[in-house]
Short mmCIF file of C-alpha atoms and ligand atoms in Angstrom, two decimals:
data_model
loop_
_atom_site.label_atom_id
_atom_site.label_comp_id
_atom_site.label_asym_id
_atom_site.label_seq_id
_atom_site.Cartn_x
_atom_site.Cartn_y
_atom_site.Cartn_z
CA UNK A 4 16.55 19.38 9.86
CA UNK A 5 15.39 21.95 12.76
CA UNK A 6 11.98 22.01 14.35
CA UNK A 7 9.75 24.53 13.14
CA UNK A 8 8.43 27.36 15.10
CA UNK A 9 4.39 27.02 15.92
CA UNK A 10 4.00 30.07 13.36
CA UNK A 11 5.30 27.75 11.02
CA UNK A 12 3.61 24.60 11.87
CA UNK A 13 0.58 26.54 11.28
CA UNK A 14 1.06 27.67 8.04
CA UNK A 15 0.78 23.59 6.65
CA UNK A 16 -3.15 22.95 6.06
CA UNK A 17 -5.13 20.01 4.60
CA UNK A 18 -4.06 16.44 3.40
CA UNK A 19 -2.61 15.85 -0.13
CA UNK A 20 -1.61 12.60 -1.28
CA UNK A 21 0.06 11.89 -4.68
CA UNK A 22 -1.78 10.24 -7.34
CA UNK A 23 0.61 7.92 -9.07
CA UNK A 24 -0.05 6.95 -12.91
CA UNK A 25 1.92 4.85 -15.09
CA UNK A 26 1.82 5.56 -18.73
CA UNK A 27 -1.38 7.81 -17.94
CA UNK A 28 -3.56 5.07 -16.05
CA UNK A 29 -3.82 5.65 -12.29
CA UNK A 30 -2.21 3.11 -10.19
CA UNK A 31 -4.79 1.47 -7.48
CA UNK A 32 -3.11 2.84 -4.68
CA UNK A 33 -4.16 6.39 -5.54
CA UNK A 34 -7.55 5.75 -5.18
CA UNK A 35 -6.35 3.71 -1.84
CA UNK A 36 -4.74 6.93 -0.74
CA UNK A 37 -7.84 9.29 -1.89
CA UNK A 38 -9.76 7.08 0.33
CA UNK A 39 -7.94 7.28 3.30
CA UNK A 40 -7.14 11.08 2.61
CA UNK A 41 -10.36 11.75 2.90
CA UNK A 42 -11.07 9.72 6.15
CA UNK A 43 -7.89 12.16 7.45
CA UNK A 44 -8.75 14.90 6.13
CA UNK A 45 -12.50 14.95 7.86
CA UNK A 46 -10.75 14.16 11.27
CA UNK A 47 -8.81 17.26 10.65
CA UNK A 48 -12.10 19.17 9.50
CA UNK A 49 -9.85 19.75 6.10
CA UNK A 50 -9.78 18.14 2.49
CA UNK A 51 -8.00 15.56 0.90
CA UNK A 52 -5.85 17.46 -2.66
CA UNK A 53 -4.31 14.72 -5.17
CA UNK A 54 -1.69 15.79 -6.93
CA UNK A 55 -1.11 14.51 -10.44
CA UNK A 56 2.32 14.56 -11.97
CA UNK A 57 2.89 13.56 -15.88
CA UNK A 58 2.39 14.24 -19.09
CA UNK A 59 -0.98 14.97 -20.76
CA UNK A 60 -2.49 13.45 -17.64
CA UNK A 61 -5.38 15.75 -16.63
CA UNK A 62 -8.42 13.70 -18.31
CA UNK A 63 -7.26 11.73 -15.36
CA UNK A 64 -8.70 14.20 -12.88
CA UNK A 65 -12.07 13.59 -13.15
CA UNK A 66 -11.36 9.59 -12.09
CA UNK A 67 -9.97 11.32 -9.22
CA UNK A 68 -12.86 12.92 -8.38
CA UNK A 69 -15.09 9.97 -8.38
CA UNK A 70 -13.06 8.52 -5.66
CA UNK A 71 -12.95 11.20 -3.17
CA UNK A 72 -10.70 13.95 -4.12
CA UNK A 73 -12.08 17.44 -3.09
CA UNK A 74 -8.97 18.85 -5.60
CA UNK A 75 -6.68 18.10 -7.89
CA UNK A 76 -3.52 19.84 -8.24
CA UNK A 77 -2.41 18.89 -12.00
CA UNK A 78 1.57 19.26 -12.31
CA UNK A 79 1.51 18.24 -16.26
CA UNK A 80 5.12 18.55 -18.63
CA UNK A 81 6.70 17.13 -21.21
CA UNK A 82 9.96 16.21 -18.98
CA UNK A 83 7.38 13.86 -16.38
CA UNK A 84 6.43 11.65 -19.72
CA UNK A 85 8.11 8.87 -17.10
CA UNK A 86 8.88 8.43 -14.18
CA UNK A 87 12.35 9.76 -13.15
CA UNK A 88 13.33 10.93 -10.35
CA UNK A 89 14.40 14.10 -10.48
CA UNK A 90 12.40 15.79 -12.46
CA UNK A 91 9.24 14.11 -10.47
CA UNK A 92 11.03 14.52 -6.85
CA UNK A 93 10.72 18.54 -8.11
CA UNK A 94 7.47 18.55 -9.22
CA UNK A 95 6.11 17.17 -6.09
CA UNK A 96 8.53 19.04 -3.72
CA UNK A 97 7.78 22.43 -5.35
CA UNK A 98 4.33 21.87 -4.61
CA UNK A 99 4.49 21.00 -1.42
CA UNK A 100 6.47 24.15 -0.51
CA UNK A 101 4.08 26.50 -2.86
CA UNK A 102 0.87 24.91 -1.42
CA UNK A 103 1.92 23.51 2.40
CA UNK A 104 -0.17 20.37 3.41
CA UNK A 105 0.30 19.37 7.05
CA UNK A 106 0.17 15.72 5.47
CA UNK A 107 1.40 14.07 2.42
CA UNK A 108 0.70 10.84 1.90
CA UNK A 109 2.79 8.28 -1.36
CA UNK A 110 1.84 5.06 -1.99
CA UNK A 111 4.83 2.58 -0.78
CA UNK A 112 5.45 1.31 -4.44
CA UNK A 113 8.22 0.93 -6.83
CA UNK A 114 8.07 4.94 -7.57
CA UNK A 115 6.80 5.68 -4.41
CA UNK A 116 9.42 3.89 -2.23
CA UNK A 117 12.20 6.38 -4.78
CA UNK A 118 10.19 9.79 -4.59
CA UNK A 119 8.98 9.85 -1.23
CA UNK A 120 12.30 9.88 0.59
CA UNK A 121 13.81 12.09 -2.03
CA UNK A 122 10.97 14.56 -1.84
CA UNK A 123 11.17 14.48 2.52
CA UNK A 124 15.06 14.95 2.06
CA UNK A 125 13.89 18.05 0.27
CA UNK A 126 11.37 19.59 1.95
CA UNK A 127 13.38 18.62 5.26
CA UNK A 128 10.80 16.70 6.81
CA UNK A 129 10.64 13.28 8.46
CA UNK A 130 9.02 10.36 6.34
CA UNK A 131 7.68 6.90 7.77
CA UNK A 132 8.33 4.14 5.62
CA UNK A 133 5.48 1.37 4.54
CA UNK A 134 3.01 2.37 7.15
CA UNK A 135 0.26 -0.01 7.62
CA UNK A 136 -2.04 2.09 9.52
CA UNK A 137 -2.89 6.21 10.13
CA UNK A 138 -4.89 7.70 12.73
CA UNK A 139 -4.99 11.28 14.19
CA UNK A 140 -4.35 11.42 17.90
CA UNK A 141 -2.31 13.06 19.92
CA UNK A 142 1.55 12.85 20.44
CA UNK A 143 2.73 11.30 22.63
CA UNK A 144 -0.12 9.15 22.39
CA UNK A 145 0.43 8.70 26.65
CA UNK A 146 1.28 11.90 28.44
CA UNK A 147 4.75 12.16 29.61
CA UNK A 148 5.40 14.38 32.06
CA UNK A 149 7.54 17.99 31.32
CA UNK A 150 6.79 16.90 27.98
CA UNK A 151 3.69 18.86 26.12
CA UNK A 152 1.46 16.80 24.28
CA UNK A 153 0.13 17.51 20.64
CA UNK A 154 -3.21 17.31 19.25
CA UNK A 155 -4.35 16.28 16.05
CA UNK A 156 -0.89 14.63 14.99
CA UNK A 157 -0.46 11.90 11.95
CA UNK A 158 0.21 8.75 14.05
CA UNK A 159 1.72 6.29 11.81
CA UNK A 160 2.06 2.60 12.28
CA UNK A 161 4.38 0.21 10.91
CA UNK A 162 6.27 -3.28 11.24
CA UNK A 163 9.62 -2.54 13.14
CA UNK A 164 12.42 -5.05 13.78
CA UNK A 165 11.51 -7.54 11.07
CA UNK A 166 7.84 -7.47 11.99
CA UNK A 167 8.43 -8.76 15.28
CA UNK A 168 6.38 -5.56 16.95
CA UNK A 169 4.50 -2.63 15.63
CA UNK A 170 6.21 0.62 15.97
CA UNK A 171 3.76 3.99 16.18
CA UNK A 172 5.32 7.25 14.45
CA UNK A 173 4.98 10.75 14.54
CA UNK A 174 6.66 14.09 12.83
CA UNK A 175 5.17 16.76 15.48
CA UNK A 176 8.03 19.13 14.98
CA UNK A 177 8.10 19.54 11.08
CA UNK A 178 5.43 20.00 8.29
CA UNK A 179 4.56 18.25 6.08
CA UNK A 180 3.86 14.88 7.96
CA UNK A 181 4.71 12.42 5.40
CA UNK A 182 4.41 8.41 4.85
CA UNK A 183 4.15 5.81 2.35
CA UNK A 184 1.59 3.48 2.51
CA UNK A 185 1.53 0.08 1.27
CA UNK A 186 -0.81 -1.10 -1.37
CA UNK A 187 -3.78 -2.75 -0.97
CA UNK A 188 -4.00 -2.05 3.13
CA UNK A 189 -6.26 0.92 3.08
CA UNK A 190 -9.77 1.53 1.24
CA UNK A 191 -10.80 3.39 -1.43
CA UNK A 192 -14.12 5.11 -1.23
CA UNK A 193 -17.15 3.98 -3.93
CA UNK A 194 -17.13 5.40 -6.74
CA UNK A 195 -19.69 8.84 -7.38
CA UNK A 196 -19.23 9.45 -11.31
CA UNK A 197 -19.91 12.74 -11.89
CA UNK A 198 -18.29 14.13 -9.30
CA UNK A 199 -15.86 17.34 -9.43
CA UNK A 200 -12.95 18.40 -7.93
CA UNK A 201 -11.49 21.68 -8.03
CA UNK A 202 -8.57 21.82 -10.53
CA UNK A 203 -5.74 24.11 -9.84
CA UNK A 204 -2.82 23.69 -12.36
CA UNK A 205 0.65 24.50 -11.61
CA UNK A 206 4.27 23.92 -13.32
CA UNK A 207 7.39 24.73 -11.42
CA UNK A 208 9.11 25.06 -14.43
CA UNK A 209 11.52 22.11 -15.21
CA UNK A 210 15.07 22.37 -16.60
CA UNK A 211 16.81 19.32 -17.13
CA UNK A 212 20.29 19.28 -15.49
CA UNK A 213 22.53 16.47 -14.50
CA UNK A 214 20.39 14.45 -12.49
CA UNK A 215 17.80 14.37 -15.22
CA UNK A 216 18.43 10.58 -16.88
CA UNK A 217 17.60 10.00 -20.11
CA UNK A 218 15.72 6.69 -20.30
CA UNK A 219 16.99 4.48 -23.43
CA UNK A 220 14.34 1.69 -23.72
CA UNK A 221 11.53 0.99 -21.29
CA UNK A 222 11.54 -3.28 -21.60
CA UNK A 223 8.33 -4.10 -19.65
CA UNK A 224 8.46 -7.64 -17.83
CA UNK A 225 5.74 -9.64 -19.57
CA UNK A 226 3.58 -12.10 -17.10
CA UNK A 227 0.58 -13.61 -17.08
CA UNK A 228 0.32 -13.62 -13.69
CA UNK A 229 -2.92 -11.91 -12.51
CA UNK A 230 -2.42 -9.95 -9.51
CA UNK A 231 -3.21 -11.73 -6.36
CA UNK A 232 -4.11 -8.54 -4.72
CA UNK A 233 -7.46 -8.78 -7.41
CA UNK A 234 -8.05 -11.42 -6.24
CA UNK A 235 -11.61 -12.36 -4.50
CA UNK A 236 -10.84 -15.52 -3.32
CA UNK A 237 -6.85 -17.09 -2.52
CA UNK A 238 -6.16 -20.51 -1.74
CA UNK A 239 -2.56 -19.87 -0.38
CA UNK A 240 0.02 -22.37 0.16
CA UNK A 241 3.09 -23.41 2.84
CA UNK A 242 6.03 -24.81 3.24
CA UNK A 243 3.56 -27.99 4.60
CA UNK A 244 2.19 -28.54 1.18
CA UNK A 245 5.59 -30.15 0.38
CA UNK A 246 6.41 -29.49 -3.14
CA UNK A 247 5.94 -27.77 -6.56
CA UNK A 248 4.28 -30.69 -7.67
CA UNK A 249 1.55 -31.24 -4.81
CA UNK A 250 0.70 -27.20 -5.79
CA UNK A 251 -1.84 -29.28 -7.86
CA UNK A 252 -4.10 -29.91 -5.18
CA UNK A 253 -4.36 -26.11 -4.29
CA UNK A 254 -4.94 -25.07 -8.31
CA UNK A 255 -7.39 -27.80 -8.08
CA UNK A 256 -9.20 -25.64 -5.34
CA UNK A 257 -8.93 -22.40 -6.55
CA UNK A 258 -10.62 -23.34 -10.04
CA UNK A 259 -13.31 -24.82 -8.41
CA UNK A 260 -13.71 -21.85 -6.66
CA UNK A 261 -12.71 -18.82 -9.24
CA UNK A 262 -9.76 -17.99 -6.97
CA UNK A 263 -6.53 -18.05 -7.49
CA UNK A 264 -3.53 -19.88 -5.76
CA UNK A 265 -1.07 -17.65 -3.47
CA UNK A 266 1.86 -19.07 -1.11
CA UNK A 267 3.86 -17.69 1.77
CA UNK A 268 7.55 -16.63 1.44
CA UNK A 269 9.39 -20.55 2.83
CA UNK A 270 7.35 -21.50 -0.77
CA UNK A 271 9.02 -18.71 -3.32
CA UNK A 272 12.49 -19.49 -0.89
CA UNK A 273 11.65 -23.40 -2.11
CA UNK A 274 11.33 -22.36 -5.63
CA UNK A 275 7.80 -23.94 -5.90
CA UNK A 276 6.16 -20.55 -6.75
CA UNK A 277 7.74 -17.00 -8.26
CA UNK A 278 7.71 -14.28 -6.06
CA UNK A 279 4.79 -12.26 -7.09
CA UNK A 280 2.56 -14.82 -5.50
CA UNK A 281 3.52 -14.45 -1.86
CA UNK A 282 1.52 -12.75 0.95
CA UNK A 283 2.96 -11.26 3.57
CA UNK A 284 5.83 -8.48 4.97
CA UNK A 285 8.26 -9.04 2.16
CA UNK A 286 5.50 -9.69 -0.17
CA UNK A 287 2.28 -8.63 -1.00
CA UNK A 288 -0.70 -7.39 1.42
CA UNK A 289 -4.04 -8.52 0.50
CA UNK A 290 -7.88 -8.36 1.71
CA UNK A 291 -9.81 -10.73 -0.87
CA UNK A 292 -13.30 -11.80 0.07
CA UNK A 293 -12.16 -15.72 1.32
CA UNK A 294 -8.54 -16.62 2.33
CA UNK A 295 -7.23 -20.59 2.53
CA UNK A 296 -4.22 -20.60 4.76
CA UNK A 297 -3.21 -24.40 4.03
CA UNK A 298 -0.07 -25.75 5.58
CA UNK A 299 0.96 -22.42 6.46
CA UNK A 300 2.30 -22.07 10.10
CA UNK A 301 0.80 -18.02 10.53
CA UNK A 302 4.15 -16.40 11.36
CA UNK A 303 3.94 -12.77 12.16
CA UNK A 304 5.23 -11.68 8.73
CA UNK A 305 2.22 -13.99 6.94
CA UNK A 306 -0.57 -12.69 8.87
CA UNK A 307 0.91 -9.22 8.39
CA UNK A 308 0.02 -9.77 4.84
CA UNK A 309 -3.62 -11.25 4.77
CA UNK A 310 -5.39 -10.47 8.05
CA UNK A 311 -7.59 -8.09 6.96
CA UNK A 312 -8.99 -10.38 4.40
CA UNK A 313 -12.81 -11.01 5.35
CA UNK A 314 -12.96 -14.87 6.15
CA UNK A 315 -9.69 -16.79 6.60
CA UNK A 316 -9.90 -20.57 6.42
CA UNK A 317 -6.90 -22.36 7.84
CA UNK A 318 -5.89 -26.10 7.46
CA UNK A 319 -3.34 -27.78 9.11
CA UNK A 320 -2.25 -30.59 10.92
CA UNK A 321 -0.33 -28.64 13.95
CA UNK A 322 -3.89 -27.88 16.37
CA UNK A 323 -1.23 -24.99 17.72
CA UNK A 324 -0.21 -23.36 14.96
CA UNK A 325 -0.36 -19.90 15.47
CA UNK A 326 -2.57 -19.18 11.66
CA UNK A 327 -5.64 -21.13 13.79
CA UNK A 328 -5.73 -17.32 15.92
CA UNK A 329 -6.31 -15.36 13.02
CA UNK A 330 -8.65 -17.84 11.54
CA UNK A 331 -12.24 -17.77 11.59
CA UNK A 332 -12.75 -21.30 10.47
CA UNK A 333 -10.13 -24.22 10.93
CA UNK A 334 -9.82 -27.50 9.45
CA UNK A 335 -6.58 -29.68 11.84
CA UNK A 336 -5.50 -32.70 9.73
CA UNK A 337 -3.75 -33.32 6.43
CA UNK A 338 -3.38 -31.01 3.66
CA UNK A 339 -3.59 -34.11 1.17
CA UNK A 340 -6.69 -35.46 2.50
CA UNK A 341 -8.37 -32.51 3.44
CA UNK A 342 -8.01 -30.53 0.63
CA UNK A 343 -8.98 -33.05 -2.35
CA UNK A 344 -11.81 -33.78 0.01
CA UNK A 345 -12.79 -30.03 -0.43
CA UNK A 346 -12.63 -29.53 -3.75
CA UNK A 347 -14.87 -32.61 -4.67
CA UNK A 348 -17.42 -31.56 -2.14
CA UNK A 349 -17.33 -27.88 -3.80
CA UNK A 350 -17.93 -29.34 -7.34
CA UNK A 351 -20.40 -31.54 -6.64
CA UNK A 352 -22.43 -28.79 -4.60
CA UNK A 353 -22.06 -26.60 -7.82
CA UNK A 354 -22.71 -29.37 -10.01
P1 FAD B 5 6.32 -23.18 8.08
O1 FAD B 5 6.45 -22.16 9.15
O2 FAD B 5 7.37 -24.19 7.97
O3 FAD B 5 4.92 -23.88 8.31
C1 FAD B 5 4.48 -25.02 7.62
C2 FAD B 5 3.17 -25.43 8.25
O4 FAD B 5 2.61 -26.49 7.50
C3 FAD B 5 3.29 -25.91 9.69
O5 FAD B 5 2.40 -25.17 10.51
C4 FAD B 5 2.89 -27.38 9.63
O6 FAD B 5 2.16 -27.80 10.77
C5 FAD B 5 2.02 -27.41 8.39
N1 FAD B 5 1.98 -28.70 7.71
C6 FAD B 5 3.04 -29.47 7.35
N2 FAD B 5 2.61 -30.57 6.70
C7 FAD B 5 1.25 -30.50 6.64
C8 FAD B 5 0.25 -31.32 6.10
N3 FAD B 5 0.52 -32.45 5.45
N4 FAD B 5 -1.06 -30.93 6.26
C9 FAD B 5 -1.36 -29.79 6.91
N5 FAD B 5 -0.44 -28.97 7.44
C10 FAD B 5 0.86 -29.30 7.29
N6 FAD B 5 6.79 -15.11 5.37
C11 FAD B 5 5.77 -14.93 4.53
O7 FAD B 5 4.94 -15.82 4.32
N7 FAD B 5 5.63 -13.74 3.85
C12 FAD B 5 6.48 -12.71 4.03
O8 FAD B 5 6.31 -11.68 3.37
C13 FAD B 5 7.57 -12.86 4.94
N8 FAD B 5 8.43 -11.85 5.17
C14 FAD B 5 9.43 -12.03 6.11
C15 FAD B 5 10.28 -10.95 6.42
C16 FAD B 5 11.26 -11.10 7.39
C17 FAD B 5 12.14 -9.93 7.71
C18 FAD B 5 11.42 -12.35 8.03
C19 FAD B 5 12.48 -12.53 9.09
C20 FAD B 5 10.59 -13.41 7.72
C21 FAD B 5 9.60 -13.27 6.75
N9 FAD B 5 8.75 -14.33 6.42
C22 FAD B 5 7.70 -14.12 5.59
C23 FAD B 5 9.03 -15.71 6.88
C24 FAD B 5 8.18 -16.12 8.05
O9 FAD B 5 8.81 -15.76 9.26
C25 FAD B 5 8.00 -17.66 8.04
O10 FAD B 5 9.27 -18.27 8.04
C26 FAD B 5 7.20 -18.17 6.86
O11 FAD B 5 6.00 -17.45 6.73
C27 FAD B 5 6.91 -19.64 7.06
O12 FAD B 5 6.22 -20.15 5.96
P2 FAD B 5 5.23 -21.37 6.10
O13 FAD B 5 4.15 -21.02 7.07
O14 FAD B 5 4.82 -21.76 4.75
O15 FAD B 5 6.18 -22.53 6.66
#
């Protein structure tokens, strides 16, 4: 991968990001990345251009729209029905070479986490993985000297070395700048129904070759887990609540409250809870409304996962565990006092 010229550099304008849909309903994450487009994109005095790959998918444009999305380039074919690699990798790589944004910005999913380092590989541009935060500054963010600084760079932050410090990232040399970003860490915009975005459809033409696999049976995983990153309210649980069994106490909690019970990753190690209920690094990242951190320690990789969420509530019986500095209100003591304690108080206020 060589450095491009400044000619060349200067050809890549405006921010896209791709709008991922699964069986033609938009994932979250693309309004996330609309949102956050757009708060790029004005920084850069440029616009923020989804770009919708599938099948029959542009009465999704106008959903688009209502989030943010100045345009909407619509990549629609039979051969994106699903996702597969190849034939997606191609859709989104051919547009970024027939249309040139200086950033492109995929959602660190399932898909995402398979198209956006196949589409970099490409396009020969770098890609930072799972960032947790973008800015536009300039690069190197302190002046070194013999070394020229650029302006208006993508500076992308992530968890390096196991999450043990934050690394900042940047692609000044080559075009497009591109990242995932994980879900639920960035905002979308409210919604304005009604508004429009300027459609421009393209089709790179696609014709299946070797690489194109032919999918045999889509078995979806059934659960009736609801998502935790819905959720409004989590009453999450440690390693210090002790077992499956004393999980009670915590459900107990969360119905009293409408919220619903998450843990932390020593938990789904235990067994106690599956894995789509932990917070953090490894797991998922979320921002409800009101967070319980009960018997949780707050290791790095934890707080990595729920410190943006708007009040954080922490009980434990360690006065120096770390979770107590992200917390805004702390309860030291027992779990299995404290928390049964809570949950009558709650019901008989609502009663
Ligand atoms: P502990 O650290 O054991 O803490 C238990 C806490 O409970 C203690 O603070 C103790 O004082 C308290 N306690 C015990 N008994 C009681 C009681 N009766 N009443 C009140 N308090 C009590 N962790 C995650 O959570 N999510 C991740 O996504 C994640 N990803 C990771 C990725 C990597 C690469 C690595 C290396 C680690 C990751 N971890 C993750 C693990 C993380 O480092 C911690 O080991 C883990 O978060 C600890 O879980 P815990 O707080 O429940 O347990």
């Amino acid at each position: 991968m060589g450095a491009m010229n400044a000619e060349e550099l200067a050809k890549y304008k405006g921010v896209f990001v791709f709008a991922q849909q699964v069986d033609n309903v938009l994932s979250g994450i693309s309004f996330e990345l609309v949102g956050e487009g757009k708060r790029l994109a004005e920084k850069l005095g440029t616009e923020v251009t989804a770009v919708l790959v599938g099948s029959d998918v542009s009465g999704l444009v106008d959903e688009l729209a209502a989030y943010g999305a100045d345009k909407v380039i619509v990549v629609d074919d039979p051969e994106l029905k699903n996702y597969r690699t190849e034939p997606y990798a191609h859709a989104l790589a051919s547009v970024i070479n027939e249309f040139k944004p200086e950033i492109m910005l995929v959602g660190a999913t399932a898909i995402g986490r398979d198209l956006g380092p196949t589409v970099s590989a490409r396009v020969q541009t770098g890609l930072t993985a799972d960032c947790t935060l973008l800015e536009i500054g300039d690069f190197p963010v302190n002046p070194i000297p013999g070394k020229e600084q650029k302006h208006n760079q993508l500076l992308m932050t992530r968890p390096a070395f196991g999450g043990n410090t934050i690394a900042t990232i940047a692609c000044p040399d080559n075009r497009p700048q591109m990242a995932t970003v994980r879900p639920g860490v960035m905002q979308k915009l409210d919604k304005v129904e009604g508004a429009k975005a300027e459609v421009i459809n393209y089709n790179p033409g696609f014709t299946p070759n070797n690489r194109y696999v032919e999918i045999l049976e889509i078995s979806k995983a059934v659960s009736d887990i609801k998502d935790i990153m819905d959720a409004k309210i989590l009453v999450s649980g440690g390693r210090g609540v002790g077992s499956a069994e004393n999980f009670k106490l915590l459900e107990d909690l969360a119905d009293v409250l409408g919220g619903q019970v998450s843990c932390s990753r020593a938990v789904v190690d235990s067994g106690w809870k599956p894995k789509e209920l932990q917070v953090g690094q490894t797991g998922k990242t979320v921002r409800p409304q009101l967070y319980f951190a009960i018997g949780i320690s707050g290791a790095i990789q934890h707080v990595a996962g729920m410190e943006e969420s708007d009040i954080i509530i922490a009980i434990n019986k360690d006065p120096d565990a770390p979770i107590f500095d992200v917390a805004d209100y702390g309860v030291v003591g027992d779990l299995n006092k404290i928390v049964p304690a809570l949950t009558e108080a709650i019901k008989a206020e609502l009663a």
